[in-house]
XYZ file of C-alpha atoms in Angstrom:
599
model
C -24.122 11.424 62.996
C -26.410 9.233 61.072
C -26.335 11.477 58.442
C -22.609 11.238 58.169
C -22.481 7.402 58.047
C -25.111 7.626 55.505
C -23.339 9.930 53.240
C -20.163 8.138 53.971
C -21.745 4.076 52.578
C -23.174 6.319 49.625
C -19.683 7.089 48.584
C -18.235 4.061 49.120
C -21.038 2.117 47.342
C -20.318 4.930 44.143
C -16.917 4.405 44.384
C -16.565 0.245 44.438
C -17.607 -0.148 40.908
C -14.482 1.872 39.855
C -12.544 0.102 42.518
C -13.398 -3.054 40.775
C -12.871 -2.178 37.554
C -9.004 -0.729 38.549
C -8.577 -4.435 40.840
C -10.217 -7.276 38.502
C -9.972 -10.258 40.173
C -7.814 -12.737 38.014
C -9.404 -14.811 35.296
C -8.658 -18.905 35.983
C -7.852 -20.636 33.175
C -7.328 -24.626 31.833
C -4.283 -25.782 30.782
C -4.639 -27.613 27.559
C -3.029 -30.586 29.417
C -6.232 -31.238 30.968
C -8.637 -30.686 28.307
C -10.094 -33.889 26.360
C -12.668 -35.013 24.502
C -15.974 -34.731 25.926
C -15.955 -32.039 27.903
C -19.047 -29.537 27.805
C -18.926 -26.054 27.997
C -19.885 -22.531 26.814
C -18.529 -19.797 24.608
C -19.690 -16.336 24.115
C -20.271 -14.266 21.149
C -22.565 -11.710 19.474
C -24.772 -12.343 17.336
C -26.652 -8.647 17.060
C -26.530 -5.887 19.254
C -23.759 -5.602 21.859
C -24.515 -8.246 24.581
C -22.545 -11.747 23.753
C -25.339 -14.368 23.922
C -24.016 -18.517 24.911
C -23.181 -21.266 22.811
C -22.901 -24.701 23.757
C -19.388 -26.437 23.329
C -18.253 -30.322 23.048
C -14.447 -31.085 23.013
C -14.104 -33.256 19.828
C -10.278 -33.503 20.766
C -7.008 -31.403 20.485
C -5.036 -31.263 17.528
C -1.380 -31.138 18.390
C 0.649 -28.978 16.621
C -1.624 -27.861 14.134
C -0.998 -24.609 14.435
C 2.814 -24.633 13.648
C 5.341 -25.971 15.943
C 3.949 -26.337 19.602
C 0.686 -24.578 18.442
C -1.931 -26.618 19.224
C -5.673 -26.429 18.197
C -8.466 -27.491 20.243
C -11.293 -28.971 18.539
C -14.957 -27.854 19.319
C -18.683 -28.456 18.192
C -20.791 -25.236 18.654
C -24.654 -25.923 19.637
C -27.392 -23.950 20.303
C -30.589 -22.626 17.885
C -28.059 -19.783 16.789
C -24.506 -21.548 16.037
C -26.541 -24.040 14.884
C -28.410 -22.087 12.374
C -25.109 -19.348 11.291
C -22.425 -21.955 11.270
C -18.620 -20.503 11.813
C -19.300 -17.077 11.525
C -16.496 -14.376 9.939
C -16.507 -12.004 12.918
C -16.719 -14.368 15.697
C -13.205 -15.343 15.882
C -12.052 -14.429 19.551
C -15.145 -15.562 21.108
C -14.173 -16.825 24.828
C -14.517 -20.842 25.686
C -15.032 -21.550 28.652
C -14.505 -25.404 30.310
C -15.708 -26.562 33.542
C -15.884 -22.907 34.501
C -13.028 -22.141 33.000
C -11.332 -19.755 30.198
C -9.711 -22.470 27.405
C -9.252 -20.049 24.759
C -10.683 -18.117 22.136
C -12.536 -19.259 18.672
C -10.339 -18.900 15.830
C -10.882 -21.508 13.056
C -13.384 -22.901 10.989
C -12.995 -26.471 9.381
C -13.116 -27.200 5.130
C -15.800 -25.311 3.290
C -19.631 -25.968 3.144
C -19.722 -27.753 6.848
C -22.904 -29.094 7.853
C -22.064 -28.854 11.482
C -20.484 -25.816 13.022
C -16.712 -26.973 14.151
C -14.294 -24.850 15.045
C -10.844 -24.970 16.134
C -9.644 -23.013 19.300
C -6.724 -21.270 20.293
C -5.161 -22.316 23.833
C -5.360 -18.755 26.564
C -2.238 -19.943 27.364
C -0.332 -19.019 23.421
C -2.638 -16.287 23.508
C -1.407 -14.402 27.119
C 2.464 -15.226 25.664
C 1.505 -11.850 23.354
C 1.493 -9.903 26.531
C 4.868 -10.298 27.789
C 6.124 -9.216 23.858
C 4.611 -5.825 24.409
C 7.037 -3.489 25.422
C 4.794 -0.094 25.194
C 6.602 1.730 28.868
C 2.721 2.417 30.202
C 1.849 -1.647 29.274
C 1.123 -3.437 32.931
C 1.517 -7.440 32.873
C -1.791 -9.214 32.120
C -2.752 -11.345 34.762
C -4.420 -14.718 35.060
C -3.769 -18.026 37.333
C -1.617 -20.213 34.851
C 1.536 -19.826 33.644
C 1.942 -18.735 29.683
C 4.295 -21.361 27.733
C 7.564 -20.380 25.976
C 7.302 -18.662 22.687
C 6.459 -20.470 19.598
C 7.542 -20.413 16.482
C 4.876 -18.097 14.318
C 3.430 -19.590 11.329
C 2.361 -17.643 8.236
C -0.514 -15.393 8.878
C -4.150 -16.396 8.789
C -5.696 -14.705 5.611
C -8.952 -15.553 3.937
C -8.114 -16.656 0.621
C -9.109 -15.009 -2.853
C -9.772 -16.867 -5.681
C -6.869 -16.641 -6.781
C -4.897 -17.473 -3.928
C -7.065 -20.621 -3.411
C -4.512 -23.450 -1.843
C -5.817 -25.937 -3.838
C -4.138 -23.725 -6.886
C -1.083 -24.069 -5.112
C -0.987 -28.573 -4.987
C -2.572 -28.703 -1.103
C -5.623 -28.032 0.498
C -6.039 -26.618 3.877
C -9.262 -27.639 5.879
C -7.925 -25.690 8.692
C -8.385 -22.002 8.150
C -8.573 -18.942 10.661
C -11.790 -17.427 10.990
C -12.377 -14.770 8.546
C -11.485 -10.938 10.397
C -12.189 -9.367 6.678
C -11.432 -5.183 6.302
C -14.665 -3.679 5.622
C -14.084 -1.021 3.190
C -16.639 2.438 4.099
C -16.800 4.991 1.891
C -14.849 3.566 -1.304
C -16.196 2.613 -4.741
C -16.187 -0.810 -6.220
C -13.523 0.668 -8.770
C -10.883 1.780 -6.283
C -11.692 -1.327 -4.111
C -11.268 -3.489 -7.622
C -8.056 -1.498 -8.537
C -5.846 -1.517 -4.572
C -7.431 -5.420 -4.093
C -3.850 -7.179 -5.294
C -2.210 -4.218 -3.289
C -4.278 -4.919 -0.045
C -3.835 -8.834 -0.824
C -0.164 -9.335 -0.629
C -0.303 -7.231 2.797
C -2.308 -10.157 4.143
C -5.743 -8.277 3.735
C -8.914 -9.288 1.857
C -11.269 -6.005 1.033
C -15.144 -6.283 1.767
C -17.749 -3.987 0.923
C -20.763 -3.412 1.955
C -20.594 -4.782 5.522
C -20.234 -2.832 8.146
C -19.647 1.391 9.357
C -17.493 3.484 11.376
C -18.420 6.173 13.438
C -17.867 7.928 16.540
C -21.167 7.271 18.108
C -21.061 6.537 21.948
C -21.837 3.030 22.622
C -22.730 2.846 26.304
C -22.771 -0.795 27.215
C -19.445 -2.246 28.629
C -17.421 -4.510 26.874
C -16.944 -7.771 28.439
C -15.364 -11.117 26.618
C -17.396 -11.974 24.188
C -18.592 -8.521 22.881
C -17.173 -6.810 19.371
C -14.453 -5.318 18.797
C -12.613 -3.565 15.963
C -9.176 -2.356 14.740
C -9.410 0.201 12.696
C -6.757 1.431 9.442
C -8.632 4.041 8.059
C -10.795 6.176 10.132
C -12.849 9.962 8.772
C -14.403 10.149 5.497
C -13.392 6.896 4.130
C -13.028 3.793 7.010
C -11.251 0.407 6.397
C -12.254 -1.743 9.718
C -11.441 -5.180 10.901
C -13.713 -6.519 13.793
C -13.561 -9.944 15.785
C -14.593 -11.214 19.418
C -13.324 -10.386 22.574
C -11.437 -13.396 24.689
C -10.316 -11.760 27.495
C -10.286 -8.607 29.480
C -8.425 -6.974 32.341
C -8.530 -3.238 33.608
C -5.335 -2.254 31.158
C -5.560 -4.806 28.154
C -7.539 -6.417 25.985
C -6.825 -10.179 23.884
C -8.669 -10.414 20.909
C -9.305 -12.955 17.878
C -7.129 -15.701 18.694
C -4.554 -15.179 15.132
C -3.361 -12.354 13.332
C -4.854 -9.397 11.881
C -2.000 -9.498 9.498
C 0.926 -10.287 12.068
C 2.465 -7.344 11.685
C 3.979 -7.376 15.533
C 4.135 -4.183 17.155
C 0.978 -1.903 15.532
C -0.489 1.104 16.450
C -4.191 0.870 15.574
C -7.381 2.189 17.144
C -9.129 0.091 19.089
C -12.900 0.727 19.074
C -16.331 -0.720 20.522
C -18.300 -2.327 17.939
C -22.479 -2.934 17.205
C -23.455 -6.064 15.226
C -26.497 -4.987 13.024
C -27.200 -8.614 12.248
C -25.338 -12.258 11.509
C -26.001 -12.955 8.056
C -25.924 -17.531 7.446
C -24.674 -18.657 4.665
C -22.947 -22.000 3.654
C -20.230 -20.253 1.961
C -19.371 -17.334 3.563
C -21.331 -16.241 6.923
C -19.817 -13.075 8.185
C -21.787 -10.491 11.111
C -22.631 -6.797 9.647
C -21.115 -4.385 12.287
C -20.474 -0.805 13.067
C -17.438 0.326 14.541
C -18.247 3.038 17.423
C -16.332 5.439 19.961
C -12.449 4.733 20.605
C -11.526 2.781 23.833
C -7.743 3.066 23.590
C -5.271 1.126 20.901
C -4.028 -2.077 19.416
C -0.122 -2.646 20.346
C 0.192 -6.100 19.023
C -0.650 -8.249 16.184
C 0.839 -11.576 16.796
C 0.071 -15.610 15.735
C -1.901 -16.052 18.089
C -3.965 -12.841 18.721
C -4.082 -9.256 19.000
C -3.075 -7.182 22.159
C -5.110 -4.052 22.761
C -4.319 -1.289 25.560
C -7.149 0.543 26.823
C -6.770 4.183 27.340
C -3.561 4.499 25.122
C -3.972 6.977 21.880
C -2.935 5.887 18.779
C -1.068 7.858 16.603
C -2.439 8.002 13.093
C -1.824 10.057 10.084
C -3.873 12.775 9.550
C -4.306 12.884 5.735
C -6.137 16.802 4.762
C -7.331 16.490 0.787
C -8.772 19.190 -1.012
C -10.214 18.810 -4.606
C -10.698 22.407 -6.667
C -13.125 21.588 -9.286
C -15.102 23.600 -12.012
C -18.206 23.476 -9.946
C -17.284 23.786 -6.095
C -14.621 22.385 -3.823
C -14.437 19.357 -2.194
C -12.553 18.744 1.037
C -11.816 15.268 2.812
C -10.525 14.679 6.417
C -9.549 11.453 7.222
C -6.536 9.643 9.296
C -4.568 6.644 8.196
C -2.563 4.241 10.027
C 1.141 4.370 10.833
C 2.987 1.401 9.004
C 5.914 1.110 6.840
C 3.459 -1.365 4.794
C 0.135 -0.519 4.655
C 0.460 3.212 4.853
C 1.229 3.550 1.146
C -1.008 1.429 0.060
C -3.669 3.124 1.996
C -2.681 6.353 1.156
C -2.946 5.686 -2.968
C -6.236 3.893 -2.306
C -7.759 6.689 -0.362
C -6.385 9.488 -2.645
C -7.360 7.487 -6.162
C -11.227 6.666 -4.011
C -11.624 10.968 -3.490
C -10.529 11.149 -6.642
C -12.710 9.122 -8.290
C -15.279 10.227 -6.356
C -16.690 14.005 -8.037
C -18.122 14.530 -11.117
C -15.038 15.962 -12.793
C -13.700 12.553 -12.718
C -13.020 11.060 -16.000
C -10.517 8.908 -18.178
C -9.399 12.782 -20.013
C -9.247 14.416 -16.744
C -5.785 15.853 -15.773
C -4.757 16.932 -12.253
C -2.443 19.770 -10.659
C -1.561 18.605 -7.636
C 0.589 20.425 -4.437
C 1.181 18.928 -1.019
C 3.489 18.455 1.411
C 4.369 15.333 4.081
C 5.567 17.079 7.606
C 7.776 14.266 9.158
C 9.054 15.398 12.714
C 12.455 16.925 12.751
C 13.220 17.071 9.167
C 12.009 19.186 6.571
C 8.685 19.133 5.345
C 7.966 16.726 1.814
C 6.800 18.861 -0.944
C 5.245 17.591 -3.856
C 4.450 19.835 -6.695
C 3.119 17.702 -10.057
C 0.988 17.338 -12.883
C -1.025 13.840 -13.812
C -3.108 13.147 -17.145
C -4.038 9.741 -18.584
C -1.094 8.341 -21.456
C -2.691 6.521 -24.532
C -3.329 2.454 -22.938
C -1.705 3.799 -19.744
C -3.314 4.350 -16.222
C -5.808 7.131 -15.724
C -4.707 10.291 -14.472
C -5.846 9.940 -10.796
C -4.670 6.627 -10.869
C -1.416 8.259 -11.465
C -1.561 10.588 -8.816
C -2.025 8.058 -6.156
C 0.639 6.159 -7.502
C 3.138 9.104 -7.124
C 1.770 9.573 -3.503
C 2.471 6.033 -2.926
C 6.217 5.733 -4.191
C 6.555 8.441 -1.641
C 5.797 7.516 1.203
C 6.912 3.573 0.991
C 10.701 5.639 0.393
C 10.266 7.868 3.276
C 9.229 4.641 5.154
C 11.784 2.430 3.789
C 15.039 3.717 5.720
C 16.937 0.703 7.675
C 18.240 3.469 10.173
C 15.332 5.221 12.164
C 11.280 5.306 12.185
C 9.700 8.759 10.199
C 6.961 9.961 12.796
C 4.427 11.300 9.839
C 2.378 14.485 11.306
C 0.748 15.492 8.547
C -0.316 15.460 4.716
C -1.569 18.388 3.138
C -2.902 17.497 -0.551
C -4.587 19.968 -3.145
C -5.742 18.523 -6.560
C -6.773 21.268 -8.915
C -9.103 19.608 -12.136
C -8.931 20.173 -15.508
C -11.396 18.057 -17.837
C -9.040 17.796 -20.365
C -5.825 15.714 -21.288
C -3.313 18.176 -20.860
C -0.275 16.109 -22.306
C 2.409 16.488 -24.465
C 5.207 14.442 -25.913
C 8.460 15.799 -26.441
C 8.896 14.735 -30.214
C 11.955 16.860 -31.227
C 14.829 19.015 -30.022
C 17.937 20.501 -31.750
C 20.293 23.029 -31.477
C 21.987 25.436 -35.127
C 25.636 25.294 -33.975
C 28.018 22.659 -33.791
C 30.604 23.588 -31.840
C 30.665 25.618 -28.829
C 33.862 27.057 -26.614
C 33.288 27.250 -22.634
C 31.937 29.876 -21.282
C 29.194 30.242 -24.244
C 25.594 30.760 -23.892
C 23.493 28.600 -26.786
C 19.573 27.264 -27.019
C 18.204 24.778 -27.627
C 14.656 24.470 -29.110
C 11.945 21.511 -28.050
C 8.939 20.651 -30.111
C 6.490 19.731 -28.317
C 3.056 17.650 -29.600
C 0.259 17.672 -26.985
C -2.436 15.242 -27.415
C -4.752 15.942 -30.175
C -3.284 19.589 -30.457
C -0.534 21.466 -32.728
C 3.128 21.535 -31.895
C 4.615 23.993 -29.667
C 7.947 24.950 -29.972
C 10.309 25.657 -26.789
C 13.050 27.935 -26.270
C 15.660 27.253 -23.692
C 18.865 28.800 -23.373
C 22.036 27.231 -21.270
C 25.490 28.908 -20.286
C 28.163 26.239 -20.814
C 30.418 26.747 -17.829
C 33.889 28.211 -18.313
C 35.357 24.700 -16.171
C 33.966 22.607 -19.365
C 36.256 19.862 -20.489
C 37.018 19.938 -24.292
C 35.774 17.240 -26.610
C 32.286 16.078 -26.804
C 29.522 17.793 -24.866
C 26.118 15.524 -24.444
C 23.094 17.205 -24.005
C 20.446 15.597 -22.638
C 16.779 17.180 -23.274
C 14.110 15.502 -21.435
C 11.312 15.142 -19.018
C 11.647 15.525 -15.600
C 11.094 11.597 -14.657
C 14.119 10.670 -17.021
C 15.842 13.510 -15.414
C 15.710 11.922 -12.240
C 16.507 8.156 -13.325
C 19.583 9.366 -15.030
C 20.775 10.916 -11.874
C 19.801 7.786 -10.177
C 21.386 5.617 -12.294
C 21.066 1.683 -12.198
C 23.479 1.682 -9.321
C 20.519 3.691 -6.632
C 18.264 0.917 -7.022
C 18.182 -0.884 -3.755
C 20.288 1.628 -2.307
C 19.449 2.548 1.452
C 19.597 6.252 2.342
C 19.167 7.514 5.807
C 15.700 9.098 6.491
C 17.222 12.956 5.835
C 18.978 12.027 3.404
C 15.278 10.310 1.527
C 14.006 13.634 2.273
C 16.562 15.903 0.653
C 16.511 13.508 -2.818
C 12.732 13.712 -2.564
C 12.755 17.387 -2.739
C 15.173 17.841 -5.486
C 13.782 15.863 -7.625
C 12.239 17.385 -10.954
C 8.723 18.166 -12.109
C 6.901 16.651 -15.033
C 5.146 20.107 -16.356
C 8.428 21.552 -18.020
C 11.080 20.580 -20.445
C 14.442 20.016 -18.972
C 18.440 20.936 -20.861
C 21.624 19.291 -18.728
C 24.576 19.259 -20.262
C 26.631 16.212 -19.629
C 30.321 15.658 -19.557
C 32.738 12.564 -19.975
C 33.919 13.164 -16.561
C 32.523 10.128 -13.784
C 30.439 11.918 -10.974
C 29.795 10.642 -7.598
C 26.602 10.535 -5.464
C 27.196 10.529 -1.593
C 24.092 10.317 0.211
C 21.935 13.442 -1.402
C 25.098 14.952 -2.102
C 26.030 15.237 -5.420
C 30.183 15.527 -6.637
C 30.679 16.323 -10.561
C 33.742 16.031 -12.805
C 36.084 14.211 -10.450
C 39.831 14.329 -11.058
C 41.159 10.555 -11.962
C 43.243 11.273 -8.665
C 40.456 12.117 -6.502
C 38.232 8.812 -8.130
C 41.404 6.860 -6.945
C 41.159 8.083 -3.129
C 37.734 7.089 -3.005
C 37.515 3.963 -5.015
C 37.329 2.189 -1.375
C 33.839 3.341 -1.062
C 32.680 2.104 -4.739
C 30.935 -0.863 -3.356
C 29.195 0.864 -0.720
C 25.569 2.027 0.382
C 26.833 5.440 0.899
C 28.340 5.916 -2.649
C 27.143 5.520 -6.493
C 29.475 6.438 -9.264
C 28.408 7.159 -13.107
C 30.085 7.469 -15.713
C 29.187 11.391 -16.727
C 28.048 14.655 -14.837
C 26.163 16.930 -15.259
C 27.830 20.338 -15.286
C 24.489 22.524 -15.709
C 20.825 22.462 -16.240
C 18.278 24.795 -17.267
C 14.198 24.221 -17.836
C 11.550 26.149 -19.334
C 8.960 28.012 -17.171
C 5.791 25.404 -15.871
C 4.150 24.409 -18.642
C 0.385 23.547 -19.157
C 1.289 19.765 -20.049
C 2.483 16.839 -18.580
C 5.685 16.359 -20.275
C 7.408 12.890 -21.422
C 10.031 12.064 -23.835
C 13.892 12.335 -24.005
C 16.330 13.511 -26.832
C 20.070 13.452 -26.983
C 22.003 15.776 -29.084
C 25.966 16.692 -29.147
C 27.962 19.391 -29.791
C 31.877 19.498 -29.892
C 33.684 21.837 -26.930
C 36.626 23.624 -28.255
């Protein structure tokens, strides 16, 4: 019997931690109403390792409104040998204040540039639990916590660091109140690609940083608790782009973090990971903690004004990005995932694919790539990509190239107004050649004249590749017995001019439905062969992906209703056949127009 009641308190006693950590008890929190100056308190943060170590805090006074309409800003003097020593550190944004006992708010700006006191600005609990009841993920419980959140404010522009050349002051105003630095800590990417994507990455709201920081996978045993790391991660494998800030508050579902925007995006989908701080590096310019991003704990769902929302236990869904580079020497493979959103995903993508390739030896200004791949989106048909890239004379290098053709991809298979691609999958393989393999098309002509439909005639291309002798060729065309008589245009060209002719002025801005994105993407032409259409005075209309040649004036008439539309571009001339040469060893560019007379 004994033995029973023993065994019996041992299981409850293993089983109440769990119990606890599934029924937290509420945190209490202070309205702002009854915060003033002079209060003491502490706030938690860390400053290396994983356990948040206590600073001392002195109200200075809130600052109404300061933090657009309704926002209001709580002003704070950090003390303690630590603050006092770091300052406002980039990092620590998030950190939990606590007032008479209890939770104020969280960290989240410093004040001017070159302080000689640490001051910092804090963000109300009470704007930062309003994120919760945005999130509308179906597994998301309700935070909880003893005082009511106020109604919704009005969001401001998002808290970036500023570069250089963003500085306000360039702009006629300065702005001593800034968010706390959450910098992206580029792993894993040279200075070049970082140098090359920074504008990219800048007007997304994101400052790159080198040197600063890891990720990894490693466990990291010790709990997390307000006041420890914690970071969001965009990039995550072989190459890592992190963001890390302070904990505020915790609960046995969520997580509120960093007290303003990431790069208030709303709804996100980012993975939400423990976090080691190797050390806190002082300076009077620009203190920021070193840290290493460890083992997943479940997602970020939010990125609002005022914060960011994370859900533990909830998987993100990234992009899984497989790149294979076949050089001279051996063959170099990169895994490595990248986030899900319509505005950083290309950007990330080019970065990542221009940072591999500028990462082997084969890389060089001359060097010209092959490239195949494919994009699976669920439910539609998979995105190939089939393409050559090599450097033009003054122009962008080839891999440069490459990830800008990757890019323009994906931000039109994101940019549909009508339903959200679910991305499963890239599959990319770069083949090298350590040469400029590229070619200009210089001439083209045809011996006849005149023509009657139904005839089969060639045309011949010269072609000049760089530093090499012309090559001449050959490609015949069938003029189709349905031919129109009178003049016949025919248009010899690359594949890119191809494609903007087809386009016409009248696609740009045009909105296609996500199949529709997919079909143009796969009919559109390659850039390693020379291309013959022969174009008639007839208009053509473009529905969608669906192409109608050499309308009747009658039909035009029935559908001039739809002329204005999304759904429908009209040129002026179609295109009643097309032929190419085989694939070429060249990247081809250049456009000719010759004519001929139908009979």
């Amino acid at each position: 019997m004994r033995r029973a009641i023993l065994a019996l308190v041992v299981i409850c006693l293993s089983l109440s931690p769990a119990t606890q950590a599934q029924t937290p008890k509420p945190v209490e929190t202070i309205p702002i109403e009854q915060i003033h100056a002079g209060m003491r308190g502490v706030a938690y943060t860390v400053f290396q390792g994983t356990k948040p170590e206590s600073m001392d805090v002195e109200v200075l006074g809130v600052l109404t409104n300061a933090n657009g309409p309704k926002g209001d800003v709580i002003l704070v003097r950090l003390g303690g040998a630590k603050a006092e020593y770091t300052g406002v550190v980039a990092g620590m944004s998030g950190s939990p204040v606590y007032l008479n006992g209890k939770l104020a708010g969280a960290l989240a700006f410093r004040i001017g540039e070159f302080s000689k006191e640490p001051i910092a600005g804090v963000t109300p609990i009470a704007e930062m639990l309003e994120i919760s009841a945005l999130d509308r993920h179906p597994t998301s419980a309700p935070i909880e916590a003893t005082s009511a959140a106020r109604s919704p404010n009005k969001t401001a522009s998002p808290g970036i660091a500023n570069s250089p050349s963003q500085d306000s002051a360039n702009h006629g105003f300065t702005n001593y109140l800034k968010p706390i630095e959450t910098p992206l800590v580029f792993n894993g990417f040279s200075e070049d690609t970082v140098q090359r994507f920074a504008s990219e990455f800048s007007a997304a709201g994101i400052v790159p940083v080198m040197g600063a920081g890891s990720v990894s996978d490693a466990k990291q045993p010790e709990p997390m608790e307000p006041g420890s790391a914690v970071s969001a991660i965009l990039v995550q494998g072989d190459m890592n782009i992190a963001a890390t800030c302070t904990v505020t508050y915790m609960d046995a579902q969520h997580l509120l973090a960093c007290g303003h925007p990431l790069m208030q995006f709303g709804m996100v989908d980012l993975p939400m990971t423990k976090a080691t701080v190797l050390a806190t590096l002082p300076s009077p310019l620009n203190a920021f903690k070193i840290v290493n991003a460890t083992e997943t704990v479940g997602t970020f769902v939010q990125d609002r004004h005022n914060g960011i929302l994370g859900e533990f236990g909830k998987k993100p869904e990234m992009i899984p990005v497989t790149l294979t580079i076949h050089g001279e020497s051996a063959d170099k493979q990169f895994h490595y995932e990248i986030l899900n959103n319509a505005r950083l995903s290309p950007v990330a993508m080019m970065a990542t694919v221009f940072n591999a390739l500028h990462g082997v030896n084969e890389y060089g200004e001359e060097t010209t790539y092959r490239m195949n791949g494919s994009i699976s989106v669920d439910g539609y048909p998979a995105v190939t990509m089939q393409d050559m890239f090599a450097a033009v004379d003054g122009g962008q290098p080839g891999a440069m190239l490459a990830a800008i053709s990757l890019g323009e991809r994906f931000s039109r298979i994101f940019d549909n107004p009508y339903s959200v691609p679910a991305i499963h999958g890239v599959q990319l393989d770069y083949n090298i050649v350590r040469e400029r393999r590229w070619a200009r098309l210089e001439s083209a002509r045809t011996d006849i004249t005149e023509a009657r439909p139904g005839d089969d005639i060639a045309i011949e291309a010269m072609l000049r590749p760089y530093r090499g002798e012309g090559v001449v060729q050959h490609i015949p065309i069938h003029i189709p017995t349905s031919t129109s008589k009178g003049p016949l245009r025919i248009l010899v060209s690359d594949g890119d001019t191809l494609d903007h002719f087809r386009r016409g002025s009248s696609f740009l801005g045009r909105k296609l439905d996500l199949a529709a994105t997919i079909a143009f993407l796969n009919k559109e032409h390659v850039n390693n062969r020379v291309y013959v259409s022969l174009l008639e005075a007839d208009p053509e209309a473009m529905i969608a992906d669906k192409v109608m040649p050499t309308l009747p004036l009658s039909i035009m008439n029935v559908m001039d209703g739809m002329r204005g539309t999304q759904d429908m571009v009209v040129s002026s001339e179609s295109s009643v056949n097309e032929a190419a040469t085989a694939p070429l060893d060249y990247v081809v560019a250049g456009a000719q127009v010759l004519t001929i007379n139908i009979k």
